mmCIF file of C-alpha atoms (C1' of nucleotides) in Angstrom:
data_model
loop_
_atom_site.group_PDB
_atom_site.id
_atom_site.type_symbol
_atom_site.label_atom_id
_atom_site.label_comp_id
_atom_site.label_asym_id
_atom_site.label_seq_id
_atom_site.Cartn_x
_atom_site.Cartn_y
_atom_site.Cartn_z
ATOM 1 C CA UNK E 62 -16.284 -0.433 -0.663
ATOM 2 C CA UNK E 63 -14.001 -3.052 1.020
ATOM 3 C CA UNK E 64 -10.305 -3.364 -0.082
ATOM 4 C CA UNK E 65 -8.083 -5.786 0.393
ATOM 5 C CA UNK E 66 -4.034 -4.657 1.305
ATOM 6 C CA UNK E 67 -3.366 -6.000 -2.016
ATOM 7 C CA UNK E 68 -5.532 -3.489 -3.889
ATOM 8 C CA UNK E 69 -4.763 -1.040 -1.313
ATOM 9 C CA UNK E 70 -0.715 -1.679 -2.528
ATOM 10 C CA UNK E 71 -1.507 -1.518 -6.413
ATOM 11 C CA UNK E 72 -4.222 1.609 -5.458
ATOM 12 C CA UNK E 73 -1.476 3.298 -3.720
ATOM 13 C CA UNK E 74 1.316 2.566 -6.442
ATOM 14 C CA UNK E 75 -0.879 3.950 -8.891
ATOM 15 C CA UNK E 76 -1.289 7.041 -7.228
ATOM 16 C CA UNK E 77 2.512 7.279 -6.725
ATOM 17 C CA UNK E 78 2.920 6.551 -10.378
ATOM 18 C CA UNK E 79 0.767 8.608 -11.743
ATOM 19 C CA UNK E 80 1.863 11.604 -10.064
ATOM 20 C CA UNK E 81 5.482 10.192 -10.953
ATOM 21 C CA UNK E 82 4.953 10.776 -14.228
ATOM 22 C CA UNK E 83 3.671 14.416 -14.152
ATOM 23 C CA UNK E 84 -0.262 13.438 -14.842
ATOM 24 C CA UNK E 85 -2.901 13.908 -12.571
ATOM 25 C CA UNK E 86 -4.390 12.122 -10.064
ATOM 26 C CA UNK E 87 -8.163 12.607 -12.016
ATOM 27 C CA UNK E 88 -6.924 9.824 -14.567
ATOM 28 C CA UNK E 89 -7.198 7.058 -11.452
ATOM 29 C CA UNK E 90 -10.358 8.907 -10.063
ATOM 30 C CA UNK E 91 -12.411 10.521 -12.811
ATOM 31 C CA UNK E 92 -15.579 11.545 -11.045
ATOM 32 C CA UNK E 93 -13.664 13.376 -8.388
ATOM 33 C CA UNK E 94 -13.160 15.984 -11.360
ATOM 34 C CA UNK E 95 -15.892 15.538 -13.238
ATOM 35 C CA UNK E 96 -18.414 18.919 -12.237
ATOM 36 C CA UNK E 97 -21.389 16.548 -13.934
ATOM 37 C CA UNK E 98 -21.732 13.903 -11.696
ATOM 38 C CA UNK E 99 -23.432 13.866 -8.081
ATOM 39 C CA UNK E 100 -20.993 13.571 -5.610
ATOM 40 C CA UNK E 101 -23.110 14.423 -2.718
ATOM 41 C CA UNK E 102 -22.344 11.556 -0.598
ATOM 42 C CA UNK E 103 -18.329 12.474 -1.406
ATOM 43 C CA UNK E 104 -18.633 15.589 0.969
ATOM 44 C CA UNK E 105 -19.525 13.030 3.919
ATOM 45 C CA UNK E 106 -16.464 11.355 2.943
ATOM 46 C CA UNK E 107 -14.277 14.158 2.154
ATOM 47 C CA UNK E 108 -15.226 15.698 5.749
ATOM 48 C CA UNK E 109 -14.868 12.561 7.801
ATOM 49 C CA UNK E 110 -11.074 12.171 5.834
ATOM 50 C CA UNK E 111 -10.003 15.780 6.391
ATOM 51 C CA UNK E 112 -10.484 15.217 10.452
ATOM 52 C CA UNK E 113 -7.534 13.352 10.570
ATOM 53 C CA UNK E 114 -6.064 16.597 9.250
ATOM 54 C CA UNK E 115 -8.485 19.013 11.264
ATOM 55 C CA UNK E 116 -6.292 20.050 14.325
ATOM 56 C CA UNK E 117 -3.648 22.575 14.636
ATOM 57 C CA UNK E 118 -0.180 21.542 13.737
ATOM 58 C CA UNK E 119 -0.928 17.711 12.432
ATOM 59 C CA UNK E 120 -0.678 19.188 8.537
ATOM 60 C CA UNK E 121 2.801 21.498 9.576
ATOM 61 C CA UNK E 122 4.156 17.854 10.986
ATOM 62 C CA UNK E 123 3.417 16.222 7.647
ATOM 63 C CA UNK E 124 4.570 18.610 5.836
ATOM 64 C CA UNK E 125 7.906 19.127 7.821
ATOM 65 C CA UNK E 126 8.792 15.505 7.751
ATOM 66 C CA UNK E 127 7.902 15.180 3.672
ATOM 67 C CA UNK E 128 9.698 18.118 2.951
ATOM 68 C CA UNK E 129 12.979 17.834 5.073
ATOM 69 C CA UNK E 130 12.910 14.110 5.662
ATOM 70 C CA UNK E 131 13.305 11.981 8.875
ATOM 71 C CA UNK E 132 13.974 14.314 11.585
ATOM 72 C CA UNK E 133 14.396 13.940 15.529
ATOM 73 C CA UNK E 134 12.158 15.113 18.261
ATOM 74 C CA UNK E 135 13.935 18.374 19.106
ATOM 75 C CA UNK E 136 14.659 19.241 14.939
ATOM 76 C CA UNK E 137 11.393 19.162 14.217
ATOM 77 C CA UNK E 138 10.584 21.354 17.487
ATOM 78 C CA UNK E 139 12.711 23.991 15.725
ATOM 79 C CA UNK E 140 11.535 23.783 12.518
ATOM 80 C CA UNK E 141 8.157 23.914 13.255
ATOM 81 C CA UNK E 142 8.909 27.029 15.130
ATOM 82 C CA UNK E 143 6.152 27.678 18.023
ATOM 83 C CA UNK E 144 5.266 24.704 18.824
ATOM 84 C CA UNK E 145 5.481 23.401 22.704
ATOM 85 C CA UNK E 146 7.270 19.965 23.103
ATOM 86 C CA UNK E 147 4.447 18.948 24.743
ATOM 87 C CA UNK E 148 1.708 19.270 22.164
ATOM 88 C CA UNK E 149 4.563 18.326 19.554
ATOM 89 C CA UNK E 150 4.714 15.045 22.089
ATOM 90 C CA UNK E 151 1.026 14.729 21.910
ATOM 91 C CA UNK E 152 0.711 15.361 17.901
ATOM 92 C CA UNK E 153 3.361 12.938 16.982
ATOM 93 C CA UNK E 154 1.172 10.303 18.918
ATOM 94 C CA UNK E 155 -1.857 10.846 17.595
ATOM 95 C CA UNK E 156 0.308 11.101 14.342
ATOM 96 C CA UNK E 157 1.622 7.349 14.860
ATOM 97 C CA UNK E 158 -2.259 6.144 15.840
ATOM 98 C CA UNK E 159 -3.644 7.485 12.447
ATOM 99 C CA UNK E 160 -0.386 5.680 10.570
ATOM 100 C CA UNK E 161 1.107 8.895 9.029
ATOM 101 C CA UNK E 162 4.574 8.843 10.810
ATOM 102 C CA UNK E 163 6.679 6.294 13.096
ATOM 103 C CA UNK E 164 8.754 6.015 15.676
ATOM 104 C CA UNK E 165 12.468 5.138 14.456
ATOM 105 C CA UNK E 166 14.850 4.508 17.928
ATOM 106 C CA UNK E 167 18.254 4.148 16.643
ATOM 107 C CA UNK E 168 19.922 1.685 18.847
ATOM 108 C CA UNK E 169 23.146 3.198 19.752
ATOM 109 C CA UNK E 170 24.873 4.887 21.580
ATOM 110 C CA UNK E 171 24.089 7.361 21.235
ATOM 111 C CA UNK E 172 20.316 5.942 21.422
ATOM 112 C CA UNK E 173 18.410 8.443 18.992
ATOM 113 C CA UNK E 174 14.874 9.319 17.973
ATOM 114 C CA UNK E 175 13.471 9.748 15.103
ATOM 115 C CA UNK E 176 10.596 10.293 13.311
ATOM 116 C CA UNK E 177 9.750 8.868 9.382
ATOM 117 C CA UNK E 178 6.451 9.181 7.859
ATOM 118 C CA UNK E 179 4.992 5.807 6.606
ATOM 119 C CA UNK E 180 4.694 5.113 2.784
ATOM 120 C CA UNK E 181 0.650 6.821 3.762
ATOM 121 C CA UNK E 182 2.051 10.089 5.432
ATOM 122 C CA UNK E 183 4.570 9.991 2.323
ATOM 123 C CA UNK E 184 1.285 9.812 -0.095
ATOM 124 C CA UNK E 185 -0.213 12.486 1.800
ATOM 125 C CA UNK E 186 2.953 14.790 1.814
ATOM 126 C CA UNK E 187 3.138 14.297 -2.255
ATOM 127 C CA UNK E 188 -0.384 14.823 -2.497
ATOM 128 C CA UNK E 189 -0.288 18.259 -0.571
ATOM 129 C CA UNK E 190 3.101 18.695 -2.778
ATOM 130 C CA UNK E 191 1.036 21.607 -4.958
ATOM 131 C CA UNK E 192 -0.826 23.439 -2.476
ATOM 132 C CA UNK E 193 2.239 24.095 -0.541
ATOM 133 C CA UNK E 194 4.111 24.938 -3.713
ATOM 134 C CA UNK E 195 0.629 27.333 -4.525
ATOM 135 C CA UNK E 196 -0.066 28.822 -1.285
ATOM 136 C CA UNK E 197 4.004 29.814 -1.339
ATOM 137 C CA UNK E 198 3.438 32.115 -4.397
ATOM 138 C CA UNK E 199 -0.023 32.866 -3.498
ATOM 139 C CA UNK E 200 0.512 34.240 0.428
ATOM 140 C CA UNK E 201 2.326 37.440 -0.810
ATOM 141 C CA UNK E 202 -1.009 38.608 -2.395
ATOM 142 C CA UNK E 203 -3.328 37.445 0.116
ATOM 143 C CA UNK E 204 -1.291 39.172 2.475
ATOM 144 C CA UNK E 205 -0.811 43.003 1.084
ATOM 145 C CA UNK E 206 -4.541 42.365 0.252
ATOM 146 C CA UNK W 294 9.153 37.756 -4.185
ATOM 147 C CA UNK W 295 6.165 39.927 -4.785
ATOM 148 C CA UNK W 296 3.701 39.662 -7.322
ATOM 149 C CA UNK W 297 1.649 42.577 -9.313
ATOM 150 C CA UNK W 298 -2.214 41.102 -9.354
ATOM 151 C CA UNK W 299 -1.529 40.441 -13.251
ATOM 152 C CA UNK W 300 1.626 37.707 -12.078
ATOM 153 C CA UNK W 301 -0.654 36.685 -9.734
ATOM 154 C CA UNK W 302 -3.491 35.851 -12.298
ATOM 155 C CA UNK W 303 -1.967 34.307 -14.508
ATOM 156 C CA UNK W 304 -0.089 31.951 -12.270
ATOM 157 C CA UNK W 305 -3.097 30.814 -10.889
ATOM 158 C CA UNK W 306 -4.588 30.325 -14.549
ATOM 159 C CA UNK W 307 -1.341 28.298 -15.094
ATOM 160 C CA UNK W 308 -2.126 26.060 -12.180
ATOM 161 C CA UNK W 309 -5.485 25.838 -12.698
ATOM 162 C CA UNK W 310 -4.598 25.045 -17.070
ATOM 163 C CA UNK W 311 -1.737 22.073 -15.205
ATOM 164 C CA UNK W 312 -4.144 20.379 -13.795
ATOM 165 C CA UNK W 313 -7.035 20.505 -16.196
ATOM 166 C CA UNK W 314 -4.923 18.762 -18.787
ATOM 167 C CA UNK W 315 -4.173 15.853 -16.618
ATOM 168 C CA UNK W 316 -0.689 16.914 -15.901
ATOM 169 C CA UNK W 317 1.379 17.489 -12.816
ATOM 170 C CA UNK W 318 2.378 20.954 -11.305
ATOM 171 C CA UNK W 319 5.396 19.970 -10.402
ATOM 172 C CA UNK W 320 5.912 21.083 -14.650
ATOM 173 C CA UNK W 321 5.371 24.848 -12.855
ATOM 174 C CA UNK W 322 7.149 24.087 -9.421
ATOM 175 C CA UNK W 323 10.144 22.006 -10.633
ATOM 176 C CA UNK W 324 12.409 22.011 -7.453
ATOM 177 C CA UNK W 325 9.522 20.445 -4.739
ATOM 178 C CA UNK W 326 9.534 17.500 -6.225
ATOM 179 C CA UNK W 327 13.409 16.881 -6.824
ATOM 180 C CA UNK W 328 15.099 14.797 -4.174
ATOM 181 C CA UNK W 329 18.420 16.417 -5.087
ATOM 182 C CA UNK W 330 17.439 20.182 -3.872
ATOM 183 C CA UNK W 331 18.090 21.664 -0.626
ATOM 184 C CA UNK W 332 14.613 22.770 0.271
ATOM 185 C CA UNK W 333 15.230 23.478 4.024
ATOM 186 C CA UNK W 334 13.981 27.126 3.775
ATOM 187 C CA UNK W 335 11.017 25.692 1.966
ATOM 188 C CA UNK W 336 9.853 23.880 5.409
ATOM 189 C CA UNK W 337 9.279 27.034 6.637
ATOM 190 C CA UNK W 338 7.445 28.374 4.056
ATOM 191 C CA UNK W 339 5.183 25.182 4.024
ATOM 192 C CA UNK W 340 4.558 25.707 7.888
ATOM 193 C CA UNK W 341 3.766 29.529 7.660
ATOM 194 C CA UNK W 342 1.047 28.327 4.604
ATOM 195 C CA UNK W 343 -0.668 26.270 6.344
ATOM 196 C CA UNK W 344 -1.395 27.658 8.975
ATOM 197 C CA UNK W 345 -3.679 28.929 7.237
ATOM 198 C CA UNK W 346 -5.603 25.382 7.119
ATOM 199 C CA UNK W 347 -4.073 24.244 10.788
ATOM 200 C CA UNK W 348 -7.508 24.676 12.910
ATOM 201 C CA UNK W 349 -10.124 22.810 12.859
ATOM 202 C CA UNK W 350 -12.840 22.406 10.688
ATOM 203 C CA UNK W 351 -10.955 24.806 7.958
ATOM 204 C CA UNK W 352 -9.917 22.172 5.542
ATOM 205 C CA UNK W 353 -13.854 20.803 5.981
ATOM 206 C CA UNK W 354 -15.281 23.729 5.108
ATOM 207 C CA UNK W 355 -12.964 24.268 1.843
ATOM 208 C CA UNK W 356 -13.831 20.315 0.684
ATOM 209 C CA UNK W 357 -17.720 21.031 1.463
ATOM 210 C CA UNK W 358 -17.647 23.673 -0.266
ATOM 211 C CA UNK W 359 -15.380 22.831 -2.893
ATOM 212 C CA UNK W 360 -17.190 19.648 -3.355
ATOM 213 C CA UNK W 361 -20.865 20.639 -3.117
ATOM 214 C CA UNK W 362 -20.970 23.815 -4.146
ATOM 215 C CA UNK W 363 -21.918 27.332 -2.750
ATOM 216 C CA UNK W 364 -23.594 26.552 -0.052
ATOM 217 C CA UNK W 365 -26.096 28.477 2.481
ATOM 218 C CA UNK W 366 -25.385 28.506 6.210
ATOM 219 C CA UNK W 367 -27.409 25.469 7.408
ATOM 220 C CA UNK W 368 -27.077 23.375 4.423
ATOM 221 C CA UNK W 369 -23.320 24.040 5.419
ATOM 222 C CA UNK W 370 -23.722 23.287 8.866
ATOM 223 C CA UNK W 371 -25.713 20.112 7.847
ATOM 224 C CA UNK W 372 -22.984 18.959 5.833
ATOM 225 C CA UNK W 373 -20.354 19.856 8.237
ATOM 226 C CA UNK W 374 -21.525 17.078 10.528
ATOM 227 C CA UNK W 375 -21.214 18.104 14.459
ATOM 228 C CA UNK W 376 -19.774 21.827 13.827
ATOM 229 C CA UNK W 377 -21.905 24.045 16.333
ATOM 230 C CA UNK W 378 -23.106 27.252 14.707
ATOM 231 C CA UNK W 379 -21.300 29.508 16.747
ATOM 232 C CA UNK W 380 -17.760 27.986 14.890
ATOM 233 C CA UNK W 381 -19.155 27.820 11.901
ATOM 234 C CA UNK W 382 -19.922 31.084 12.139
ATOM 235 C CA UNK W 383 -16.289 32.224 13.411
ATOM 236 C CA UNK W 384 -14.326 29.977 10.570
ATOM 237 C CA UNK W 385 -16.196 31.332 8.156
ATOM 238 C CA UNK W 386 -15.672 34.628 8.691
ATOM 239 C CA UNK W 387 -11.486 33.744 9.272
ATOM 240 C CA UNK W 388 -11.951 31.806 5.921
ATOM 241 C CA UNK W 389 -13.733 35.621 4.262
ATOM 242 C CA UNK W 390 -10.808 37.295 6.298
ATOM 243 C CA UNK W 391 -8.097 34.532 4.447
ATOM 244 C CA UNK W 392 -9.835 35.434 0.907
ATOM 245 C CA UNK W 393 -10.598 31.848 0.902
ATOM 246 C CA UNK W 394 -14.442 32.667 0.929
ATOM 247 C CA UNK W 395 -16.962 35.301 0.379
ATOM 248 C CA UNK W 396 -20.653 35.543 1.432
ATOM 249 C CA UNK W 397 -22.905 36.842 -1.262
ATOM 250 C CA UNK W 398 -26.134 37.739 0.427
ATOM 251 C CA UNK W 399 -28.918 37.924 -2.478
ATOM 252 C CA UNK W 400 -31.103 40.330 -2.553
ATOM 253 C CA UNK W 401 -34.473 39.201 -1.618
ATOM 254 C CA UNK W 402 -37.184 38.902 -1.319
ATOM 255 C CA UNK W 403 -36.779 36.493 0.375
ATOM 256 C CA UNK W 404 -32.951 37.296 1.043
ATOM 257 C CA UNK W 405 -30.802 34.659 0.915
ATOM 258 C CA UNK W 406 -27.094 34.151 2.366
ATOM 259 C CA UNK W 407 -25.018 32.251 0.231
ATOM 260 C CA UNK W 408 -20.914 31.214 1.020
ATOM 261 C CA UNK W 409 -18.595 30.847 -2.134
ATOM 262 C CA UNK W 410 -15.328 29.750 -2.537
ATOM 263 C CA UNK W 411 -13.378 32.869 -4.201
ATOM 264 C CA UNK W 412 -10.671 32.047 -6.438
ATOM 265 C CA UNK W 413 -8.253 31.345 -4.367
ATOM 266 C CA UNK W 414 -10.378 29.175 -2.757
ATOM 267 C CA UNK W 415 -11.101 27.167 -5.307
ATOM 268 C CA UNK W 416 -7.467 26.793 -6.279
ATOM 269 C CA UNK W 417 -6.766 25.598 -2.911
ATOM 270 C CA UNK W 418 -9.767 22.693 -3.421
ATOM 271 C CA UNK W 419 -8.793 21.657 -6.329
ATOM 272 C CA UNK W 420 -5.522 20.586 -5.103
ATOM 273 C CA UNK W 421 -6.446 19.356 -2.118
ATOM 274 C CA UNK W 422 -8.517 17.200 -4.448
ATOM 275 C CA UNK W 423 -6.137 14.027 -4.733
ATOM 276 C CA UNK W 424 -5.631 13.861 -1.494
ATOM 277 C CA UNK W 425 -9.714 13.674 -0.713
ATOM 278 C CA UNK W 426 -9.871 10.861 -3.358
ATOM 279 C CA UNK W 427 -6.314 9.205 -1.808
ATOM 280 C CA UNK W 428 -8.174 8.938 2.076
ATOM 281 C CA UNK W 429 -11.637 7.833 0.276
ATOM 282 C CA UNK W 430 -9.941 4.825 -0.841
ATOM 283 C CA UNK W 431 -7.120 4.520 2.474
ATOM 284 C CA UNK W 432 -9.442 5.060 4.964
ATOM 285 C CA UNK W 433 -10.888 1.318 5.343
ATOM 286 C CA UNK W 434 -7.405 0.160 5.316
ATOM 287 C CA UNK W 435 -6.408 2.383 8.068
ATOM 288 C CA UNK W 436 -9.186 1.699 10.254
ATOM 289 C CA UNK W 437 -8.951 -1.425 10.140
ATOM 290 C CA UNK W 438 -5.638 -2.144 11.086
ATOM 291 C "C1'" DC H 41 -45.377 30.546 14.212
ATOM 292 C "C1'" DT H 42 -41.675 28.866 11.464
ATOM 293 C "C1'" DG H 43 -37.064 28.887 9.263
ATOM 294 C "C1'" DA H 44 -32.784 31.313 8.176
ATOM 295 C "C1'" DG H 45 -28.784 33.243 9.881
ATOM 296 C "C1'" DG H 46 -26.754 34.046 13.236
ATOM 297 C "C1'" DT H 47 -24.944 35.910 18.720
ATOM 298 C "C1'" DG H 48 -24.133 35.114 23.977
ATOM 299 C "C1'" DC H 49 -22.501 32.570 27.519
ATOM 300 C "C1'" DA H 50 -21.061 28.742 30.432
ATOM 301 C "C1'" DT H 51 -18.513 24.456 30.008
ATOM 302 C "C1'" DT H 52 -15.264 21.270 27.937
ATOM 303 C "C1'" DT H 53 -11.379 20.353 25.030
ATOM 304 C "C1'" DT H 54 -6.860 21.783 23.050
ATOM 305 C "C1'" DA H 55 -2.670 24.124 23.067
ATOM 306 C "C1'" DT H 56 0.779 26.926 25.454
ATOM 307 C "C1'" DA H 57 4.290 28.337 28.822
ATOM 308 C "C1'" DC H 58 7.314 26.978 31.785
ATOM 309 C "C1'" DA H 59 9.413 23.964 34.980
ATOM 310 C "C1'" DC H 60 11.524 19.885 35.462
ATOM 311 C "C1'" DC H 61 13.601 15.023 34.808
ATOM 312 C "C1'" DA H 62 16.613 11.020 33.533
ATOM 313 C "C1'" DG H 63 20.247 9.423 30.720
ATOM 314 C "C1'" DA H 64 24.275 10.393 27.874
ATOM 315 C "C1'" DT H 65 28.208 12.987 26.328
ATOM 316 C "C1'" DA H 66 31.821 16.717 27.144
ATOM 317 C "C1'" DC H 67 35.073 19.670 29.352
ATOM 318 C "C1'" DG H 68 38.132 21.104 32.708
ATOM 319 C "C1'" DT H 69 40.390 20.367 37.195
ATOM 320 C "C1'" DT H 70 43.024 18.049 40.328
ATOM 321 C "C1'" DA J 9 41.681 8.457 36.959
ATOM 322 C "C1'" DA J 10 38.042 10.659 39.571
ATOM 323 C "C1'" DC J 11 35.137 14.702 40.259
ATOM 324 C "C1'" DG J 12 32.266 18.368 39.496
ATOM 325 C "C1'" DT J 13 29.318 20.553 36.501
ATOM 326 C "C1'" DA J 14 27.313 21.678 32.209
ATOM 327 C "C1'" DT J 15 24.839 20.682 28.110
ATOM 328 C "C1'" DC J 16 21.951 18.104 24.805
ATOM 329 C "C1'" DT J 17 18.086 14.857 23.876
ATOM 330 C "C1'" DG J 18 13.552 13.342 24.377
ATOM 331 C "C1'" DG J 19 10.398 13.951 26.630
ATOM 332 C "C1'" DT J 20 6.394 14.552 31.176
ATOM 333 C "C1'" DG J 21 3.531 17.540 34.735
ATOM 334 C "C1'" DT J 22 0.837 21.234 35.713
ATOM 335 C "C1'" DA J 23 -1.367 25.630 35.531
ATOM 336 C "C1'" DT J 24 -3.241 28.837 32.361
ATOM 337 C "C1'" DA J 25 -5.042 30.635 27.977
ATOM 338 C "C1'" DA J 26 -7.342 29.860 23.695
ATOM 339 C "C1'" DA J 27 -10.634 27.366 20.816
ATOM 340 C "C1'" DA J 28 -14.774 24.592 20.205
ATOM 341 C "C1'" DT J 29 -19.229 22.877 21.991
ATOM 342 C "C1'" DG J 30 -23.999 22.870 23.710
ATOM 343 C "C1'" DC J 31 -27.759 25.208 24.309
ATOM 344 C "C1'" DA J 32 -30.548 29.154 24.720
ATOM 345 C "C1'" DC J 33 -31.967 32.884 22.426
ATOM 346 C "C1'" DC J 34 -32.490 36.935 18.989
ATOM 347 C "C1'" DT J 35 -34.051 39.376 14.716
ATOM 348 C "C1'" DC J 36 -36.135 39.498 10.440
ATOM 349 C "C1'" DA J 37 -39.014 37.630 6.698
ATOM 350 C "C1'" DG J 38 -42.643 34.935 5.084
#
DNA sequence: CTGAGGTGCATTTTATACACCAGATACGTT
DNA sequence: AACGTATCTGGTGTATAAAATGCACCTCAG
């Protein structure tokens, strides 16, 4: 499948939408859902996807920016509590090379930093919207388990 | 908060019921998805959750499996594309030890080793779901650029 | 003698701890 | 007004610890 940017936009806005308007995602891809069809092939894609995701900390990052917004280097160090400011350094790069967050320098003074996700780390954030919201009513009983 | 195991089921059944009828959780988890809240608390909550998916190959295993299926270990480790079988042997048992999987061994002969999602783990799959069939389609557009 | 389901161990890759740095603002002293 | 010094921001450098890999190998069943 090749896309061009301007499917990619209306793609995209759907999603947005549809989650917008408190329906699933299923009614834009129905065979994700559907437990008839093969979808063998989809685990290849689903695995090579998730890698982006597959390291310590890069999900916490997303998360911490959708969540609480734009926040600076040393903000983020805090909420993201145990993480060194180098590997925070080295995630937000890799970060920026995958497209889910930028760079913001505020020209000042006081020059500042900050860090935004882009309208695809915002998609991501809204799409892992429910499992945080699940896993926060969920850890209580995993835990005393 | 804590939850008896009869909250517990049938918030998850409420989840689960969201979803299947094409609507958004945000109906069950009002304030994540409004602007207007002060969530900063919930940042921390997000982090703490996943950590539970914050090492590699975690989230890989929960989409192959999710995905395809219960799975056996080297039709897992096929699927799981480069994972040597000394990790996948470790992450699954942190996945058992995280409830997010159990291994059903059937009784033979011949006797077989099978890995399921549990409940839980399913839960989590299913809404990790959009965000499979969001990178599917992003993915040449990111690559490319 | 093969395939399934792993474990052991040495090496490489990732993350951490901790020190440090440059530039800017801030506070008090003289 | 100049002077020391002290702190905050946004990181980098380096040694060490933890996690993942490659590859050999094991047991058990067929």
């Amino acid at each position: 499948m090749t896309l061009t940017p301007d499917d990619f936009e209306s793609i995209q806005k759907a999603i947005v939408d549809v989650q917008a308007n408190g329906r699933d995602i299923r009614m834009t891809f129905a065979s994700y859902y559907d437990d008839e069809v093969d979808i063998g092939w989809e685990v290849d894609a689903a695995v090579d996807s998730f890698q982006m995701f597959s390291s310590r900390w890069t999900i916490e990052i997303l998360a911490a920016l959708y969540i609480a917004g734009d926040r600076r280097f040393n903000e983020l160090r805090t909420l993201l509590r145990g993480i060194s400011s180098r590997t925070l350094s080295d995630k937000l790069t890799t970060c920026q090379e995958h497209g889910l967050v930028e760079r913001v320098v505020e020209e000042g003074p006081p020059i500042r930093v900050t860090y935004r996700l882009t309208s695809h780390g915002r998609t991501c954030g809204r799409l892992l919207g429910p499992l945080v919201a699940y896993m926060k009513i969920h850890k209580d009983l995993i835990e005393s388990e």
